[in-house]
Coordinates of C-alpha atoms and ligand atoms in Angstrom, one line a residue:
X99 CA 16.1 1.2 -3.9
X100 CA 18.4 4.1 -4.8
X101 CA 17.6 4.2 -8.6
X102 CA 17.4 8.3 -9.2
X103 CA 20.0 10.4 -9.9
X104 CA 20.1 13.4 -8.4
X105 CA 21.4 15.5 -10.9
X106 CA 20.1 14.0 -14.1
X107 CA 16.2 13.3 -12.9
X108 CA 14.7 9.8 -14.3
X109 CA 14.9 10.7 -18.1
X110 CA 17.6 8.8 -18.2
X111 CA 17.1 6.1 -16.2
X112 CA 16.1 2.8 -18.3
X113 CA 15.7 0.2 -15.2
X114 CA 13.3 0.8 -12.0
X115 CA 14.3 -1.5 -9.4
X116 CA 11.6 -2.0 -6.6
X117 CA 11.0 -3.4 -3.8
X118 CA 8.1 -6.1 -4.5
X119 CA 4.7 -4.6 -4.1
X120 CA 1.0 -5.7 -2.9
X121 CA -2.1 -4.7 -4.4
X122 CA -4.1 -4.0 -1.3
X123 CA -7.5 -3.6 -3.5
X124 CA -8.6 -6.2 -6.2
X125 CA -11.3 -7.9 -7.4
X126 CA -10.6 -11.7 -8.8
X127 CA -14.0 -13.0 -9.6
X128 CA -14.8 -16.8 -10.0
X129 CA -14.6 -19.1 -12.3
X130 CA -13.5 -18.2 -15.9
X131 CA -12.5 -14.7 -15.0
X132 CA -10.8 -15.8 -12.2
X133 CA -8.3 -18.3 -14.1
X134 CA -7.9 -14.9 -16.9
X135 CA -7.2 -12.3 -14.0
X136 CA -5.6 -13.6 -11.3
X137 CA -2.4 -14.6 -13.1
X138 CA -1.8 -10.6 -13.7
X139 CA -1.6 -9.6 -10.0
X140 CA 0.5 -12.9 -9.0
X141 CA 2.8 -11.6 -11.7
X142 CA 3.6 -8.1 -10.1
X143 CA 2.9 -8.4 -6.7
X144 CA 3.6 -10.4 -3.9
X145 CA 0.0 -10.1 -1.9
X146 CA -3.2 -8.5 -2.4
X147 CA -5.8 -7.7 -0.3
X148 CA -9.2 -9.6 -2.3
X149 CA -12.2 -8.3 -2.3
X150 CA -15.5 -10.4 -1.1
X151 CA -17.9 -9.3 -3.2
X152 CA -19.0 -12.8 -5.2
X153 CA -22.5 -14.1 -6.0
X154 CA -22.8 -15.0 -3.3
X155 CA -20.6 -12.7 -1.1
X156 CA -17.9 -13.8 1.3
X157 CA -19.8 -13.7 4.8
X158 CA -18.0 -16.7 5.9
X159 CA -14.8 -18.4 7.3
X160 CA -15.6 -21.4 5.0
X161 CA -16.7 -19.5 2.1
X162 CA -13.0 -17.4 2.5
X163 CA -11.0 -20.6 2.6
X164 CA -13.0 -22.0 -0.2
X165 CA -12.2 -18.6 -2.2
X166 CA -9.0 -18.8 -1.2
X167 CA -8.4 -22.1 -2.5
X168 CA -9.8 -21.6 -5.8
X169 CA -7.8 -18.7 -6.4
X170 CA -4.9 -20.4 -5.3
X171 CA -5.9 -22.9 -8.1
X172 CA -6.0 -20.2 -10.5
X173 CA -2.6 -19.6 -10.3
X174 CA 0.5 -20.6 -12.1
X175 CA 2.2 -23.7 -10.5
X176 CA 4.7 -22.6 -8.0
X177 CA 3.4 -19.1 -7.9
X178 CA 4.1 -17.7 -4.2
X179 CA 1.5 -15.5 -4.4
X180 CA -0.3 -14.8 -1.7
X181 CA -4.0 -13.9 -1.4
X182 CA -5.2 -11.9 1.8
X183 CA -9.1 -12.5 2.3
X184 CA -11.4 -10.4 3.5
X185 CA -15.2 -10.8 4.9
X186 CA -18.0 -9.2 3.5
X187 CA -20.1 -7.2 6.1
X188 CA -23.9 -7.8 5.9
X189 CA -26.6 -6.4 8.3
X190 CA -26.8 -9.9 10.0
X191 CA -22.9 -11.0 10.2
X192 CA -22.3 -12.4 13.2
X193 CA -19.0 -10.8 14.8
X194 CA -18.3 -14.5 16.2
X195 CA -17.6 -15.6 12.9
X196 CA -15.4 -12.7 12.2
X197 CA -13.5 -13.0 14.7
X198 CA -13.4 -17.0 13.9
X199 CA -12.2 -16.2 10.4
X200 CA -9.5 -13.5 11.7
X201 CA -8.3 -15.5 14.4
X202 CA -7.3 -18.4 12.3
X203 CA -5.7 -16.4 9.7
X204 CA -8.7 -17.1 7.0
X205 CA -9.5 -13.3 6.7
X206 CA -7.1 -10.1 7.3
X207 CA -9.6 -7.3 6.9
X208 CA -13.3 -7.1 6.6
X209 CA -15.5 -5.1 3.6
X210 CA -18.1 -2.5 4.0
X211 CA -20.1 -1.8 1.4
X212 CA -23.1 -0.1 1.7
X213 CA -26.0 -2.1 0.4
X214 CA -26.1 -0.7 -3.3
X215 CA -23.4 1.1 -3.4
X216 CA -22.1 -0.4 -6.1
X217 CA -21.4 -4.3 -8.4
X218 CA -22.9 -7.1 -6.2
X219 CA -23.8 -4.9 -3.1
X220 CA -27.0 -5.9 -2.4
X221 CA -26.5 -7.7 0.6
X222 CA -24.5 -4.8 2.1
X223 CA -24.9 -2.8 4.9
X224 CA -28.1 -1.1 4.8
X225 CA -27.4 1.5 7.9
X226 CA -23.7 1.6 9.6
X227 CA -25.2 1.5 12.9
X228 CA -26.4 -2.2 12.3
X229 CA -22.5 -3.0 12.7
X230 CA -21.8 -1.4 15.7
X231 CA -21.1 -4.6 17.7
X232 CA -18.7 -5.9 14.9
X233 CA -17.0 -2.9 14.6
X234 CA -16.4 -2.9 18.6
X235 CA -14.9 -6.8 18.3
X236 CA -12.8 -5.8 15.2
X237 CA -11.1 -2.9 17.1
X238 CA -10.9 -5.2 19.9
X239 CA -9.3 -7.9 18.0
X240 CA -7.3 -5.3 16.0
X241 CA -8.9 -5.9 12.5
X242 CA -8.8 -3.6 10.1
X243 CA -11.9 -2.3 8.3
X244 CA -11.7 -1.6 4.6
X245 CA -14.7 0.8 3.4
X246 CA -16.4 1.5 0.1
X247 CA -17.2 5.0 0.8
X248 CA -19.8 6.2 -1.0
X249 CA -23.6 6.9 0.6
X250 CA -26.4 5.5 -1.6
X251 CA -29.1 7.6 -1.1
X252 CA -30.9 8.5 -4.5
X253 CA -31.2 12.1 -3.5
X254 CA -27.5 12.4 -3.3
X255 CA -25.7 13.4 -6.1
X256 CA -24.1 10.4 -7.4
X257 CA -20.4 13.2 -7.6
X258 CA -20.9 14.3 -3.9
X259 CA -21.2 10.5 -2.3
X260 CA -17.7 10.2 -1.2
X261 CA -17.8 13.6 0.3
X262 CA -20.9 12.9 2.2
X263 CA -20.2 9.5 3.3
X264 CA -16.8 11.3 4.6
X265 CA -19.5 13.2 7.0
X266 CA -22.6 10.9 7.5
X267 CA -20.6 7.6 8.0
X268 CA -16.7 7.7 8.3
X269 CA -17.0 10.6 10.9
X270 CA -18.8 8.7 13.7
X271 CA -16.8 5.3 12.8
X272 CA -13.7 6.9 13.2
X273 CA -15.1 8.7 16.4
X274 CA -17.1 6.0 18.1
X275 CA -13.7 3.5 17.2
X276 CA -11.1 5.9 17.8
X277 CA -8.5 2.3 17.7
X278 CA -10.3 0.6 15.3
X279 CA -7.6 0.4 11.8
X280 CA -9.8 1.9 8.6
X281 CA -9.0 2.2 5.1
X282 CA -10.9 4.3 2.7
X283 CA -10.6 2.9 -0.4
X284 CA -10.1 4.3 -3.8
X285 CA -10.9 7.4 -2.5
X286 CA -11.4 9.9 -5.7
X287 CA -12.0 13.4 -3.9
X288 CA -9.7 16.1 -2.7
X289 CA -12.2 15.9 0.3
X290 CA -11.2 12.5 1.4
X291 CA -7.4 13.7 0.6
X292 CA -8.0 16.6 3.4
X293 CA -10.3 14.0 5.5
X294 CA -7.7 11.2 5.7
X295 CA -4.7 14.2 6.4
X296 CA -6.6 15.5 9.0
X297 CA -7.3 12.3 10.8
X298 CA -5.5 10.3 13.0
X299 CA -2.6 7.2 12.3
X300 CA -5.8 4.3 12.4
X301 CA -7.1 5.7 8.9
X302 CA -5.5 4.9 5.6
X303 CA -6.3 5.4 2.2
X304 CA -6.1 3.8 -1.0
X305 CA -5.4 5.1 -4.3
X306 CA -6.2 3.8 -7.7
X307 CA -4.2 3.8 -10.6
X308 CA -7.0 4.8 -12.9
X309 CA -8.4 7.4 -10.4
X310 CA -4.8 9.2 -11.0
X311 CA -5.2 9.2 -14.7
X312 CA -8.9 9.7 -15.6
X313 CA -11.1 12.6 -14.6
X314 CA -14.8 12.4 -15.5
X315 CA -14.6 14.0 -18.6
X316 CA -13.4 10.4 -19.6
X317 CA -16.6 8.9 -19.6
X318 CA -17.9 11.7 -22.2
X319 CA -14.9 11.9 -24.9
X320 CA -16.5 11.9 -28.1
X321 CA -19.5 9.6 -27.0
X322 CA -19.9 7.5 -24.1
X323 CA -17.2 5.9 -22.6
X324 CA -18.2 2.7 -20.8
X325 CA -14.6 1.3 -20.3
X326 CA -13.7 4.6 -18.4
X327 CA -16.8 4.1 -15.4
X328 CA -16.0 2.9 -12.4
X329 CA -17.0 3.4 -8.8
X330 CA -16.6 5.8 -6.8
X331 CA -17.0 7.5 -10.4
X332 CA -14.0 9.7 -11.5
X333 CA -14.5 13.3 -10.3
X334 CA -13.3 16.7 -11.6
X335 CA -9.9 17.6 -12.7
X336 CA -9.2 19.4 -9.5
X337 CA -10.0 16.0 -7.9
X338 CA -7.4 14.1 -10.0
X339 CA -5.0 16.6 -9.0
X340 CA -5.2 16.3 -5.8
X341 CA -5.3 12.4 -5.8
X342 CA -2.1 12.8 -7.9
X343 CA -0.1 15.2 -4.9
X344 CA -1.3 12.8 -2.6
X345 CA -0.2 9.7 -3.6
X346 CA 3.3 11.1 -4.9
X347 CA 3.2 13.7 -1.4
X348 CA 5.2 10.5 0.6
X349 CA 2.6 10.8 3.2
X350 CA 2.8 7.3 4.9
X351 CA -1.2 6.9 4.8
X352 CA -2.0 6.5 1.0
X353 CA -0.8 3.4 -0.8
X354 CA -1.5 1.4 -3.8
X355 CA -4.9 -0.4 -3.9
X356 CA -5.6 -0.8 -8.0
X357 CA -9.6 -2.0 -7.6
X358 CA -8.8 -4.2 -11.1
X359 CA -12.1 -4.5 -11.5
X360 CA -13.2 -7.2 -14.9
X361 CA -16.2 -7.4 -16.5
X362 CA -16.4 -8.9 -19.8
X363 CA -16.6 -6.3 -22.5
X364 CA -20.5 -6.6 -23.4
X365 CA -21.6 -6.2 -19.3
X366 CA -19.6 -3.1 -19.8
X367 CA -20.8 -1.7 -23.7
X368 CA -24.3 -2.3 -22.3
X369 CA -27.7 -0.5 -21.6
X370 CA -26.6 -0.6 -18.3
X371 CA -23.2 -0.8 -17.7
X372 CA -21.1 -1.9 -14.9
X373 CA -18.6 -0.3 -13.0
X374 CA -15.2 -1.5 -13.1
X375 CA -11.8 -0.9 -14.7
X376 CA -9.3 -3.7 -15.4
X377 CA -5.8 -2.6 -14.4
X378 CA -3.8 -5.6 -13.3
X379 CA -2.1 -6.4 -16.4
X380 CA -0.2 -3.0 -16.5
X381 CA -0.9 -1.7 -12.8
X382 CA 2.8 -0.5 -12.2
X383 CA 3.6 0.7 -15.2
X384 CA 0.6 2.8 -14.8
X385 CA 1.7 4.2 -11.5
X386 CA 4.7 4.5 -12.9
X387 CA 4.1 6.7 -15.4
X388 CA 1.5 9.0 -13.3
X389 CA 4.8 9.4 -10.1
X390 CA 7.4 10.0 -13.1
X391 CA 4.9 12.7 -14.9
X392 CA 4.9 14.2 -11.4
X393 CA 8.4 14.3 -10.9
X394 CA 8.2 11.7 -8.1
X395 CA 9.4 8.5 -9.3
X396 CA 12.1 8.2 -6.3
X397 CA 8.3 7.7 -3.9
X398 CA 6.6 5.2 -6.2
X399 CA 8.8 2.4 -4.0
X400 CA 7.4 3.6 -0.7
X401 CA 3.6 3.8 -2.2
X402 CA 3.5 0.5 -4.0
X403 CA 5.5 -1.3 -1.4
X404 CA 6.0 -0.2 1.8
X405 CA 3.5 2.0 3.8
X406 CA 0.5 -0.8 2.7
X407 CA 2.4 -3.4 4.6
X408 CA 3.5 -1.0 7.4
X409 CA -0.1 0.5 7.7
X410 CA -1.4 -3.3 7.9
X411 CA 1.1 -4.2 10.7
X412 CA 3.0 -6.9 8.0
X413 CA 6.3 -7.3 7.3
X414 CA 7.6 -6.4 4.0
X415 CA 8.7 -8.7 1.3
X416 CA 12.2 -9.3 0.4
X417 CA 11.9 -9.9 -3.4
X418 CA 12.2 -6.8 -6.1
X419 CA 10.7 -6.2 -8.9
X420 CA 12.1 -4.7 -12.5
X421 CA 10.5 -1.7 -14.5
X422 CA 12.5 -1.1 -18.2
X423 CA 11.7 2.1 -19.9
X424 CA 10.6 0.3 -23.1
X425 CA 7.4 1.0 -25.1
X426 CA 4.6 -1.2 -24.2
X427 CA 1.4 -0.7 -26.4
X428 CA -1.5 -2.2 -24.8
X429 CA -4.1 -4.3 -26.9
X430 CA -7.8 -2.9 -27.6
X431 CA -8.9 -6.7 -26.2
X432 CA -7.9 -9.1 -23.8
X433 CA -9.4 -12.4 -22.5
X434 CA -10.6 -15.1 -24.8
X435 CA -13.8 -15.1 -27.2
X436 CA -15.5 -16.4 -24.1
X437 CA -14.5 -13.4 -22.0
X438 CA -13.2 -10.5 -23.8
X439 CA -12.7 -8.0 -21.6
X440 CA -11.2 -4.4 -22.3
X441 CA -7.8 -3.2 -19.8
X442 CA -7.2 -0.1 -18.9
X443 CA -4.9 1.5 -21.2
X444 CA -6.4 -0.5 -24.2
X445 CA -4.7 0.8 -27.3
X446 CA -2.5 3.0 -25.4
X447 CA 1.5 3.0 -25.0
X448 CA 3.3 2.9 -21.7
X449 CA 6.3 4.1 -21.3
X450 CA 7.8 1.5 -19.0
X451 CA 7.4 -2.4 -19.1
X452 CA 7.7 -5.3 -15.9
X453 CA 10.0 -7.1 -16.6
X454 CA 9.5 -9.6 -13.3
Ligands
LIG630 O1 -15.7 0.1 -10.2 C1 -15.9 -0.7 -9.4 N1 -16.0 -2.0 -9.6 N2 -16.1 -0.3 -8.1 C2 -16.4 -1.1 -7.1 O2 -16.6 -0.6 -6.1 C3 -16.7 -2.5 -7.4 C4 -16.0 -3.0 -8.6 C5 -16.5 -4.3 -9.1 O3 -16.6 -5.2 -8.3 O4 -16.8 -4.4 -10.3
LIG631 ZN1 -13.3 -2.5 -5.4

């Protein structure tokens, strides 16, 4: 959509008109949280890519449809949303049942995590080389493997696990599967920005609103900062930066992946807290803001709608989407006294607003 002028820049522009985009990172939950989140990524975008980490994980075909049912119950009536599924790789997964699930268009991608890397990854994958013979079927079947790329060893500095896992893990995936589709998601370091540049086409990378926004001095401003830790945990400044070039560089291989990630406000404001920040109810008008801060909001159309779908080999949707530049303060609470659960942005103002 041509909506910059040339001459004038975006100050003046009151009305973003996009192509509709797919959130190809998100967590939905179950049950109540379900019903309160999904609603917010129907609303903006078209498809998203849902991650399988329930109680119990995903591991199968039936426990994808079933998921995929339920959140298509969660949705408004005539929503035409629609979720992608992935599976959730465990030690034991049997690459029959992958390919099952793949085949008869139940699952699009399939989930590492590496067992306790981060919220319900315990049954993850406990050494990458357990999944060799999966990882051979999915690049034979040409299914794309999403990764949570973070090592877990507790001698690792918890900073440094993206940058090691780029080394100890991605390295020999992408070598041993040289035409096997990967996706690093929400990557957070200016070493996976160089890593993913320096690759080949088969690795893409996700970026995270939040991860463009917050650096880890977040977590510390003032006091502790629950609402501002997530996995992989914000980094330096220098990180952010770098995040922030790429994403608004145009570079075909990083697109929009949010990793809306609820938790009700006490699991969060806790002893031990978990990870996870809540963006779907203003994820464009975040990346919004962050591509016009950096100059770049003539690329947010390509990001948040077009090289996810390229890089996933489907087609692009047809609908648009509308921005106005109108203040939007976000509340300090959202949910209900059931689940009251903190967004990103809480108590902030946005400078733009979807409109639909
Ligand atoms: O911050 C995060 N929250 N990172 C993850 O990897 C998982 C997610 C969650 O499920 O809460
Ligand atoms: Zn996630």
């Amino acid at each position: 959509m041509n909506n910059v002028n040339e001459q004038q820049g975006t100050d003046s522009l009151t009305r973003l008109v996009l192509r509709q985009p797919d959130d190809w990172h998100v967590h939905f939950r179950d049950d109540a949280m379900l019903a309160f989140a999904a609603p917010y990524t129907a609303r903006q975008f078209a498809r998203a890519i849902v991650m399988p980490n329930l109680v119990p994980p995903v591991t199968t075909v039936a426990a994808g449809e079933a998921y995929r049912n339920r959140i298509m119950a969660a949705l408004p009536e005539g929503s035409a949303f629609t979720p992608l599924m992935t599976a959730y790789l465990t030690d034991e997964i049997d690459p029959n049942e992958i390919e099952t699930g793949f085949k008869n268009g139940v699952f699009t991608a399939c989930k590492l995590y590496p067992a306790g890397a981060t919220t319900n990854s315990a049954s993850g994958v406990t050494d990458v080389r357990k999944i060799w013979p999966v990882l051979e079927r999915m690049q034979d079947i040409g299914m794309l493997l999403l990764v949570h790329g973070e090592v877990v060893s507790p001698d690792i500095d918890i900073f440094d696990r993206e940058a090691v896992f780029l080394e100890r893990v991605l390295g020999p995936v992408l070598n041993d599967f040289p035409a096997l589709k990967v996706v690093l998601e929400h990557i957070t370091t200016e070493d996976s920005v160089q890593f993913v540049e320096a690759a080949g086409p088969n690795l893409g990378a996700t970026i995270t609103a939040h991860h463009l926004r917050i650096d880890r001095n977040a977590m510390f401003q003032g006091g502790l900062r629950p609402h501002a830790y997530c996995l992989p945990v914000a980094k330096r400044r220098r990180h952010r930066e770098a995040l922030r070039k790429a994403a608004t560089s145009g570079h075909p291989r990083y697109f929009l992946g949010t990793d809306s990630a609820p938790h009700p406000k006490h699991e969060k404001e806790s002893a031990c807290g978990c990870a996870g920040i809540f963006s779907a109810p203003v994820a464009l008008e975040s990346y919004a803001q962050t591509f016009e801060e950096e100059g770049a909001l003539d690329r947010l159309e390509a990001f948040a709608s077009e090289f996810g779908p390229r890089f996933y080999g489907l087609p692009l949707n047809e609908g648009t989407v509308t921005l106005n530049r109108q203040p939007q303060e976000l509340p300090e609470l959202m949910g209900s006294e059931e689940i009251p659960v903190v967004p990103f942005h809480a108590g902030e103002t946005l400078s733009w607003r979807f409109a639909g």
